Short mmCIF file of C-alpha atoms and ligand atoms in Angstrom, two decimals:
data_model
loop_
_atom_site.label_atom_id
_atom_site.label_comp_id
_atom_site.label_asym_id
_atom_site.label_seq_id
_atom_site.Cartn_x
_atom_site.Cartn_y
_atom_site.Cartn_z
CA UNK G 488 -4.74 -30.24 -2.65
CA UNK G 489 -3.09 -29.20 -0.32
CA UNK G 490 -3.46 -26.55 2.62
CA UNK G 491 -3.30 -22.59 1.87
CA UNK G 492 -0.46 -22.01 4.36
CA UNK G 493 1.49 -24.94 2.92
CA UNK G 494 0.98 -23.20 -0.53
CA UNK G 495 1.95 -19.62 0.43
CA UNK G 496 4.65 -20.44 1.86
CA UNK G 497 6.70 -22.78 -0.45
CA UNK G 498 5.77 -19.76 -2.83
CA UNK G 499 7.58 -18.06 -0.17
CA UNK G 500 10.52 -20.28 0.22
CA UNK G 501 10.30 -20.26 -4.00
CA UNK G 502 10.75 -17.04 -4.41
CA UNK G 503 13.63 -14.09 -3.63
CA UNK G 504 14.39 -10.19 -2.95
CA UNK G 505 15.44 -8.79 -6.57
CA UNK G 506 18.57 -6.62 -6.24
CA UNK G 507 18.15 -3.85 -4.08
CA UNK G 508 18.53 -0.31 -6.12
CA UNK G 509 19.37 3.31 -5.48
CA UNK G 510 16.37 6.29 -6.78
CA UNK G 511 15.50 9.50 -6.95
CA UNK G 512 12.56 9.48 -3.09
CA UNK G 513 10.43 10.64 -5.75
CA UNK G 514 10.54 7.27 -8.05
CA UNK G 515 10.27 4.96 -4.14
CA UNK G 516 6.32 5.46 -4.24
CA UNK G 517 4.96 2.46 -3.00
CA UNK G 518 8.24 0.80 -2.84
CA UNK G 519 10.37 -0.93 0.09
CA UNK G 520 13.54 0.42 2.19
CA UNK G 521 16.33 -1.89 1.82
CA UNK G 522 17.78 -0.20 4.84
CA UNK G 523 17.03 1.63 8.34
CA UNK G 524 17.04 4.96 8.23
CA UNK G 525 17.69 7.02 10.62
CA UNK G 526 16.87 10.94 11.00
CA UNK G 527 20.58 13.70 10.70
CA UNK G 528 18.60 16.41 11.29
CA UNK G 529 15.41 17.13 14.34
CA UNK G 530 12.34 18.82 13.62
CA UNK G 531 11.50 21.15 13.55
CA UNK G 532 15.86 21.77 13.03
CA UNK G 533 15.61 24.94 14.95
CA UNK G 534 12.85 26.69 17.63
CA UNK G 535 10.65 28.84 15.40
CA UNK G 536 7.08 30.49 15.89
CA UNK G 537 4.15 29.07 14.77
CA UNK G 538 2.28 32.38 14.45
CA UNK G 539 2.68 35.69 12.88
CA UNK G 540 2.99 37.81 15.84
CA UNK G 541 5.68 39.03 18.06
CA UNK G 542 8.57 37.00 20.24
CA UNK G 543 8.20 37.94 23.64
CA UNK G 544 9.38 36.87 27.04
CA UNK G 545 6.26 35.42 28.37
CA UNK G 546 7.69 36.19 32.19
CA UNK G 547 7.54 40.33 30.89
CA UNK G 548 4.22 39.97 29.07
CA UNK G 549 1.48 39.68 31.35
CA UNK G 550 -2.38 40.72 29.76
CA UNK G 551 -1.43 44.59 29.72
CA UNK G 552 1.90 44.60 29.59
CA UNK G 553 3.92 47.71 26.65
CA UNK G 554 6.63 46.17 25.05
CA UNK G 555 9.06 47.66 22.83
CA UNK G 556 10.14 46.43 19.78
CA UNK G 557 13.60 46.27 18.72
CA UNK G 558 13.16 44.54 14.87
CA UNK G 559 11.78 42.04 12.63
CA UNK G 560 12.47 38.19 12.07
CA UNK G 561 10.95 36.99 9.10
CA UNK G 562 11.24 33.35 7.87
CA UNK G 563 14.59 32.76 6.32
CA UNK G 564 18.03 33.81 6.94
CA UNK G 565 18.35 33.93 10.95
CA UNK G 566 19.17 37.66 11.92
CA UNK G 567 20.84 36.41 15.71
CA UNK G 568 17.37 38.98 16.92
CA UNK G 569 18.28 38.82 20.85
CA UNK G 570 15.47 39.92 23.20
CA UNK G 571 15.65 41.50 26.80
CA UNK G 572 12.65 41.73 29.49
CA UNK G 573 10.02 44.21 28.24
CA UNK G 574 11.53 44.13 24.69
CA UNK G 575 9.53 42.05 21.34
CA UNK G 576 10.48 41.69 18.09
CA UNK G 577 8.19 41.27 14.96
CA UNK G 578 7.82 38.02 13.68
CA UNK G 579 6.50 35.50 10.88
CA UNK G 580 5.54 32.10 10.83
CA UNK G 581 8.77 29.68 9.91
CA UNK G 582 11.30 32.31 11.72
CA UNK G 583 13.65 31.44 14.17
CA UNK G 584 13.25 32.88 17.94
CA UNK G 585 15.36 35.78 18.87
CA UNK G 586 17.83 34.36 21.66
CA UNK G 587 15.88 35.60 25.02
CA UNK G 588 12.43 35.14 24.12
CA UNK G 589 10.52 32.50 25.09
CA UNK G 590 7.06 32.77 23.79
CA UNK G 591 5.33 34.40 20.61
CA UNK G 592 2.74 36.25 21.14
CA UNK G 593 -0.21 36.68 17.75
CA UNK G 594 -0.04 39.78 16.12
CA UNK G 595 -4.45 39.54 16.17
CA UNK G 596 -3.57 39.57 20.44
CA UNK G 597 -1.91 42.56 20.36
CA UNK G 598 -2.26 46.38 19.61
CA UNK G 599 0.58 48.30 17.54
CA UNK G 600 1.69 52.01 18.65
CA UNK G 601 4.38 53.61 16.37
CA UNK G 602 7.71 51.13 17.93
CA UNK G 603 5.47 49.46 20.84
CA UNK G 604 2.92 46.69 20.95
CA UNK G 605 0.71 45.76 23.87
CA UNK G 606 -0.42 42.74 24.76
CA UNK G 607 -4.43 42.69 25.51
CA UNK G 608 -3.77 39.02 26.60
CA UNK G 609 -2.48 36.44 28.78
CA UNK G 610 0.78 34.67 27.65
CA UNK G 611 2.44 31.57 28.83
CA UNK G 612 6.24 30.98 29.17
CA UNK G 613 6.07 28.05 25.64
CA UNK G 614 3.48 29.72 23.60
CA UNK G 615 3.26 29.15 19.94
CA UNK G 616 6.98 28.22 19.93
CA UNK G 617 7.87 24.69 17.75
CA UNK G 618 10.69 23.85 19.40
CA UNK G 619 13.48 21.82 17.78
CA UNK G 620 12.88 18.49 17.96
CA UNK G 621 9.54 18.12 19.66
CA UNK G 622 8.41 16.23 16.60
CA UNK G 623 11.48 13.51 15.47
CA UNK G 624 14.96 13.87 16.61
CA UNK G 625 18.49 13.81 15.22
CA UNK G 626 19.64 9.67 15.09
CA UNK G 627 15.90 8.63 15.58
CA UNK G 628 15.00 5.80 13.11
CA UNK G 629 12.55 7.15 10.17
CA UNK G 630 12.21 4.20 8.09
CA UNK G 631 12.19 0.73 8.66
CA UNK G 632 14.06 -2.30 6.58
CA UNK G 633 11.18 -3.28 4.11
CA UNK G 634 9.32 -0.62 4.96
CA UNK G 635 6.23 0.37 1.85
CA UNK G 636 7.47 4.35 2.01
CA UNK G 637 4.10 6.77 1.09
CA UNK G 638 3.43 9.84 0.24
CA UNK G 639 4.57 11.22 2.91
CA UNK G 640 7.39 8.80 3.99
CA UNK G 641 8.45 10.90 0.85
CA UNK G 642 8.20 14.33 2.41
CA UNK G 643 10.38 12.72 5.62
CA UNK G 644 12.50 11.56 2.85
CA UNK G 645 12.84 15.01 2.17
CA UNK G 646 12.61 17.42 5.00
CA UNK G 647 16.13 15.13 6.01
CA UNK G 648 17.98 16.82 2.56
CA UNK G 649 18.24 13.39 1.32
CA UNK G 650 17.49 13.17 -2.27
CA UNK G 651 17.90 9.14 -2.57
CA UNK G 652 16.98 6.04 -1.12
CA UNK G 653 17.83 2.39 -1.73
CA UNK G 654 14.65 0.63 -2.14
CA UNK G 655 14.14 -3.09 -3.22
CA UNK G 656 14.09 -4.68 -6.53
CA UNK G 657 11.80 -4.11 -9.24
CA UNK G 658 9.89 -6.80 -9.93
CA UNK G 659 8.67 -7.57 -13.65
CA UNK G 660 5.27 -9.19 -14.62
CA UNK G 661 3.28 -10.21 -17.50
CA UNK G 662 0.16 -11.66 -17.59
CA UNK G 663 -2.03 -14.27 -19.79
CA UNK G 664 -5.40 -14.71 -20.40
CA UNK G 665 -6.68 -17.43 -22.07
CA UNK G 666 -9.68 -18.86 -23.26
CA UNK G 667 -12.04 -19.27 -26.25
CA UNK G 668 -14.38 -17.65 -25.37
CA UNK G 669 -12.50 -14.88 -24.17
CA UNK G 670 -12.38 -11.39 -26.07
CA UNK G 671 -10.60 -8.51 -26.13
CA UNK G 672 -12.91 -5.07 -24.76
CA UNK G 673 -13.62 -3.16 -27.57
CA UNK G 674 -13.73 -5.49 -30.43
CA UNK G 675 -17.52 -7.23 -31.22
CA UNK G 676 -18.91 -9.68 -29.01
CA UNK G 677 -20.22 -12.67 -31.05
CA UNK G 678 -22.76 -15.56 -29.13
CA UNK G 679 -21.19 -17.67 -26.17
CA UNK G 680 -18.63 -15.29 -26.25
CA UNK G 681 -17.70 -13.38 -22.83
CA UNK G 682 -15.21 -9.83 -22.55
CA UNK G 683 -12.28 -10.77 -20.62
CA UNK G 684 -12.44 -9.01 -16.90
CA UNK G 685 -8.80 -10.90 -15.77
CA UNK G 686 -6.75 -9.40 -17.63
CA UNK G 687 -8.12 -5.71 -16.47
CA UNK G 688 -8.20 -6.80 -12.98
CA UNK G 689 -4.92 -8.64 -13.00
CA UNK G 690 -2.76 -6.05 -14.53
CA UNK G 691 -4.03 -3.37 -11.74
CA UNK G 692 -3.75 -5.53 -9.25
CA UNK G 693 -0.14 -5.98 -9.86
CA UNK G 694 0.42 -2.96 -10.27
CA UNK G 695 -1.19 -1.50 -7.06
CA UNK G 696 1.26 -4.45 -5.32
CA UNK G 697 4.06 -2.04 -7.04
CA UNK G 698 4.97 -4.67 -9.75
CA UNK G 699 5.69 -3.44 -13.68
CA UNK G 700 3.66 -4.95 -15.96
CA UNK G 701 5.55 -5.65 -18.56
CA UNK G 702 3.20 -7.43 -21.17
CA UNK G 703 -0.64 -8.39 -20.98
CA UNK G 704 -1.34 -11.32 -23.64
CA UNK G 705 -5.02 -12.68 -24.87
CA UNK G 706 -4.14 -16.13 -26.37
CA UNK G 707 -7.04 -19.78 -27.26
CA UNK G 708 -7.02 -22.32 -26.08
CA UNK G 709 -4.62 -24.22 -27.87
CA UNK G 710 -1.45 -25.93 -27.32
CA UNK G 711 0.83 -23.31 -29.59
CA UNK G 712 -0.31 -20.32 -29.19
CA UNK G 713 0.12 -20.67 -25.05
CA UNK G 714 2.71 -21.98 -26.07
CA UNK G 715 4.67 -19.22 -27.86
CA UNK G 716 2.69 -16.76 -25.25
CA UNK G 717 3.75 -18.48 -22.21
CA UNK G 718 7.55 -18.39 -23.43
CA UNK G 719 7.07 -14.35 -23.82
CA UNK G 720 5.84 -14.04 -20.15
CA UNK G 721 8.71 -16.31 -18.86
CA UNK G 722 10.64 -13.42 -19.61
CA UNK G 723 10.05 -11.17 -16.37
CA UNK G 724 10.35 -12.33 -12.99
CA UNK G 725 5.90 -12.95 -12.71
CA UNK G 726 4.12 -14.91 -15.21
CA UNK G 727 0.22 -14.84 -14.19
CA UNK G 728 -1.74 -16.59 -16.30
CA UNK G 729 -6.06 -17.24 -15.56
CA UNK G 730 -8.11 -20.21 -17.19
CA UNK G 731 -7.47 -22.82 -18.45
CA UNK G 732 -5.64 -24.40 -15.01
CA UNK G 733 -8.59 -26.76 -14.37
CA UNK G 734 -9.03 -30.51 -15.71
CA UNK G 735 -11.46 -30.12 -18.92
CA UNK G 736 -9.60 -31.16 -21.94
CA UNK G 737 -9.32 -27.28 -22.98
CA UNK G 738 -7.69 -26.05 -20.16
CA UNK G 739 -4.25 -27.16 -21.28
CA UNK G 740 -2.23 -24.18 -19.28
CA UNK G 741 -0.85 -26.98 -16.73
CA UNK G 742 -0.01 -29.31 -20.20
CA UNK G 743 1.93 -26.44 -22.14
CA UNK G 744 3.77 -25.59 -19.17
CA UNK G 745 5.94 -28.54 -18.87
CA UNK G 746 5.85 -29.10 -22.52
CA UNK G 747 8.58 -25.34 -22.10
CA UNK G 748 9.81 -27.79 -19.54
CA UNK G 749 8.74 -25.85 -16.51
CA UNK G 750 8.39 -27.68 -12.58
CA UNK G 751 4.78 -27.20 -11.80
CA UNK G 752 5.38 -27.14 -7.74
CA UNK G 753 1.63 -26.48 -6.56
CA UNK G 754 -1.56 -27.64 -8.42
CA UNK G 755 -4.88 -27.46 -6.15
CA UNK G 756 -4.84 -25.51 -3.32
CA UNK G 757 -7.88 -26.31 -0.01
CA UNK G 758 -9.23 -22.68 -0.95
CA UNK G 759 -12.40 -21.14 -1.84
CA UNK G 760 -13.06 -19.51 -4.26
CA UNK G 761 -9.42 -21.00 -5.69
CA UNK G 762 -9.00 -24.79 -5.61
CA UNK G 763 -7.66 -24.80 -9.36
CA UNK G 764 -4.55 -22.61 -8.52
CA UNK G 765 -1.00 -23.26 -9.76
CA UNK G 766 2.43 -22.58 -8.84
CA UNK G 767 5.80 -23.12 -10.89
CA UNK G 768 9.27 -22.67 -12.08
CA UNK G 769 10.43 -21.60 -15.47
CA UNK G 770 13.37 -20.39 -16.35
CA UNK G 771 13.71 -18.06 -13.47
CA UNK G 772 10.35 -17.67 -13.26
CA UNK G 773 7.80 -17.23 -10.84
CA UNK G 774 4.20 -18.81 -12.69
CA UNK G 775 0.75 -18.81 -11.74
CA UNK G 776 -2.11 -19.67 -12.83
CA UNK G 777 -4.94 -18.75 -11.74
CA UNK G 778 -8.72 -20.21 -12.43
CA UNK G 779 -10.65 -18.42 -14.80
CA UNK G 780 -13.33 -17.35 -12.68
CA UNK G 781 -13.19 -13.80 -11.76
CA UNK G 782 -14.04 -13.95 -8.18
CA UNK G 783 -11.09 -16.78 -7.49
CA UNK G 784 -8.32 -14.93 -9.87
CA UNK G 785 -9.34 -12.36 -7.36
CA UNK G 786 -8.84 -14.12 -4.02
CA UNK G 787 -5.77 -16.50 -5.12
CA UNK G 788 -3.92 -13.47 -6.73
CA UNK G 789 -4.95 -11.81 -3.31
CA UNK G 790 -3.30 -14.73 -1.47
CA UNK G 791 -0.69 -16.05 -3.15
CA UNK G 792 0.87 -13.60 -5.76
CA UNK G 793 0.51 -10.80 -3.50
CA UNK G 794 2.62 -12.05 -1.15
CA UNK G 795 5.24 -13.36 -3.31
CA UNK G 796 5.69 -10.00 -4.92
CA UNK G 797 6.29 -8.23 -1.72
CA UNK G 798 8.80 -10.76 -0.24
CA UNK G 799 10.49 -10.31 -4.06
CA UNK G 800 10.54 -6.09 -3.66
CA UNK G 801 11.43 -6.54 -0.27
CA UNK G 802 8.49 -5.48 1.54
CA UNK G 803 8.99 -6.78 5.54
CA UNK G 804 5.31 -7.05 5.78
CA UNK G 805 3.99 -9.87 3.33
CA UNK G 806 0.21 -10.30 4.80
CA UNK G 807 -3.17 -8.06 3.93
CA UNK G 808 -4.25 -5.41 6.32
CA UNK G 809 -6.82 -6.26 8.78
CA UNK G 810 -9.51 -4.86 9.86
CA UNK G 811 -11.68 -5.74 13.37
CA UNK G 812 -15.67 -5.30 12.29
CA UNK G 813 -19.07 -6.51 13.80
CA UNK G 814 -20.50 -9.36 11.81
CA UNK G 815 -24.31 -8.13 10.68
CA UNK G 816 -25.07 -11.73 9.73
CA UNK G 817 -24.31 -15.43 11.09
CA UNK G 818 -22.12 -17.34 8.53
CA UNK G 819 -21.57 -21.18 9.10
CA UNK G 820 -18.49 -23.00 6.75
CA UNK G 821 -19.90 -26.51 6.25
CA UNK G 822 -17.59 -27.19 3.65
CA UNK G 823 -14.23 -28.93 2.74
CA UNK G 824 -12.44 -25.64 2.11
CA UNK G 825 -11.78 -22.03 4.24
CA UNK G 826 -13.79 -19.66 2.22
CA UNK G 827 -13.41 -16.43 1.13
CA UNK G 828 -16.49 -14.80 2.18
CA UNK G 829 -16.79 -10.95 -0.23
CA UNK G 830 -18.99 -8.16 1.71
CA UNK G 831 -18.50 -4.61 3.45
CA UNK G 832 -17.30 -3.34 5.95
CA UNK G 833 -18.52 0.02 6.65
CA UNK G 834 -18.72 1.64 10.34
CA UNK G 835 -16.95 -1.08 12.16
CA UNK G 836 -19.67 -3.54 10.45
CA UNK G 837 -19.43 -6.16 7.98
CA UNK G 838 -22.06 -7.32 5.69
CA UNK G 839 -21.14 -9.90 2.80
CA UNK G 840 -22.63 -8.73 -0.34
CA UNK G 841 -23.41 -10.51 -4.06
CA UNK G 842 -24.30 -13.73 -4.67
CA UNK G 843 -21.37 -15.76 -3.22
CA UNK G 844 -20.09 -17.76 -5.75
CA UNK G 845 -16.70 -17.56 -8.39
CA UNK G 846 -18.43 -15.90 -11.30
CA UNK G 847 -20.29 -13.31 -9.41
CA UNK G 848 -17.86 -10.29 -10.85
CA UNK G 849 -20.59 -7.38 -9.67
CA UNK G 850 -21.00 -8.94 -5.81
CA UNK G 851 -17.15 -8.55 -5.59
CA UNK G 852 -17.08 -5.05 -6.82
CA UNK G 853 -19.25 -3.80 -4.33
CA UNK G 854 -16.96 -5.14 -1.91
CA UNK G 855 -14.07 -4.08 0.15
CA UNK G 856 -13.09 -7.18 2.26
CA UNK G 857 -12.86 -10.76 2.64
CA UNK G 858 -13.29 -12.72 5.54
CA UNK G 859 -11.75 -16.12 6.31
CA UNK G 860 -14.42 -18.85 7.76
CA UNK G 861 -12.12 -21.60 8.00
CA UNK G 862 -13.91 -25.33 7.23
CA UNK G 863 -16.49 -25.90 10.56
CA UNK G 864 -16.21 -22.87 11.77
CA UNK G 865 -19.38 -20.94 12.73
CA UNK G 866 -19.75 -16.90 13.71
CA UNK G 867 -22.15 -15.72 15.32
CA UNK G 868 -24.56 -12.87 14.92
CA UNK G 869 -22.63 -9.78 16.18
CA UNK G 870 -19.23 -11.89 16.68
CA UNK G 871 -16.30 -9.30 16.42
CA UNK G 872 -14.16 -11.00 13.15
CA UNK G 873 -10.25 -9.92 11.19
CA UNK G 874 -11.37 -8.39 7.52
CA UNK G 875 -8.63 -8.67 5.17
CA UNK G 876 -8.98 -5.64 3.53
CA UNK G 877 -7.54 -4.65 -0.13
CA UNK G 878 -7.26 -0.51 -0.63
P1 AMP T 156 -11.49 -21.78 -17.03
O1 AMP T 156 -10.30 -21.76 -15.79
O2 AMP T 156 -10.75 -21.36 -18.03
O3 AMP T 156 -12.43 -23.29 -17.08
O4 AMP T 156 -12.63 -20.58 -16.95
C1 AMP T 156 -13.89 -20.79 -15.57
C2 AMP T 156 -14.46 -19.65 -15.33
O5 AMP T 156 -14.51 -18.28 -15.72
C3 AMP T 156 -15.39 -19.90 -17.43
O6 AMP T 156 -16.76 -19.55 -16.98
C4 AMP T 156 -14.68 -18.32 -18.49
O7 AMP T 156 -15.78 -18.05 -19.34
C5 AMP T 156 -14.51 -17.85 -16.93
N1 AMP T 156 -12.83 -16.93 -17.88
C6 AMP T 156 -11.94 -17.37 -18.21
N2 AMP T 156 -11.34 -16.12 -18.00
C7 AMP T 156 -11.79 -14.97 -18.26
C8 AMP T 156 -11.83 -13.99 -18.15
N3 AMP T 156 -9.97 -13.64 -18.34
N4 AMP T 156 -12.37 -12.75 -17.49
C9 AMP T 156 -13.44 -13.51 -17.74
N5 AMP T 156 -13.97 -14.25 -17.70
C10 AMP T 156 -13.23 -15.61 -17.35
MG1 MG T 157 -11.31 -21.66 -20.25
#
């Protein structure tokens, strides 16, 4: 049995970033930038009005001032208007500020009288003007190598006129769930059988990481079908197998992998839940064997599979996000493995939730955070702890 850190480091050493690719920005969601990107335009691009109203010279537009309206500047083509003190230009949101103007007065704050306006408020220089570059300067970095691309990042790239972005490589994944007792949802359940919940769990976790699930199949605890399923699965970049990685007579994953010439790098990790975890390689495919118990599969996916996928996709940070929270109960780990306690993080507090056993899927489904309690660690009520979150 090796430590979690050893397992994680070993896995990260063994997997490599996939070749980068250039894609449409709209196809880059949840991928990682493969380079630093700098702004080629400032934001705003030009000084423009934040309101529908009148562009004025602030110093000549005190409350009660009467100004001559010399023209109109809608959003769109810049009419290159020029105003002097005592003059105003009708202007609309997003329209370029006329030369000589240093403020905009809202249309609600003036009285229009023919070709003139009377200003009903005091105006300060700069009011309701969005100055060029105040949000973003030209040349400023807008995307870091390895940074995750969010919808807002895509909007920012679009604001620069970019249609393409270079991102880290695609990761294809296969899922094989094993077990004679496991039945596909939708089929009839006979005594002694349970529905396959891990397959859906793992497929959706993979998708959420950004991996592309190429296949998912179920296989009984028999060498030949398992061998064939693994042979199909290792055509992907990663294969996630669940169940059958333990030491019982029906746990055939390890032996089957070896019979296919796979190299087993890791088997059994000091982590609770999730001890019977396996990592190996077959034909260039990274193979993960996760325990069948749903909570163990979930925890080991997040701690070991997710970082590997993110590294392969070119991420600069493969860690789960952690948020500080105040512990609602005391927790002590008297066991011999670090314990990932499932719980709910809400309003800055963390409360363990549901049964803390590796089969307890309902409790897991109610949780939104994992608290790692190290061996021998005793956490007091009210302690501020860092909770891993996955959403
Ligand atoms: P195993 O790792 O195969 O020894 O399975 C450990 C436990 O997880 C057993 O109670 C299995 O019935 C259960 N289990 C295995 N595979 C799945 C699955 N795909 N979905 C839900 N539970 C499973
Ligand atoms: Mg089994």
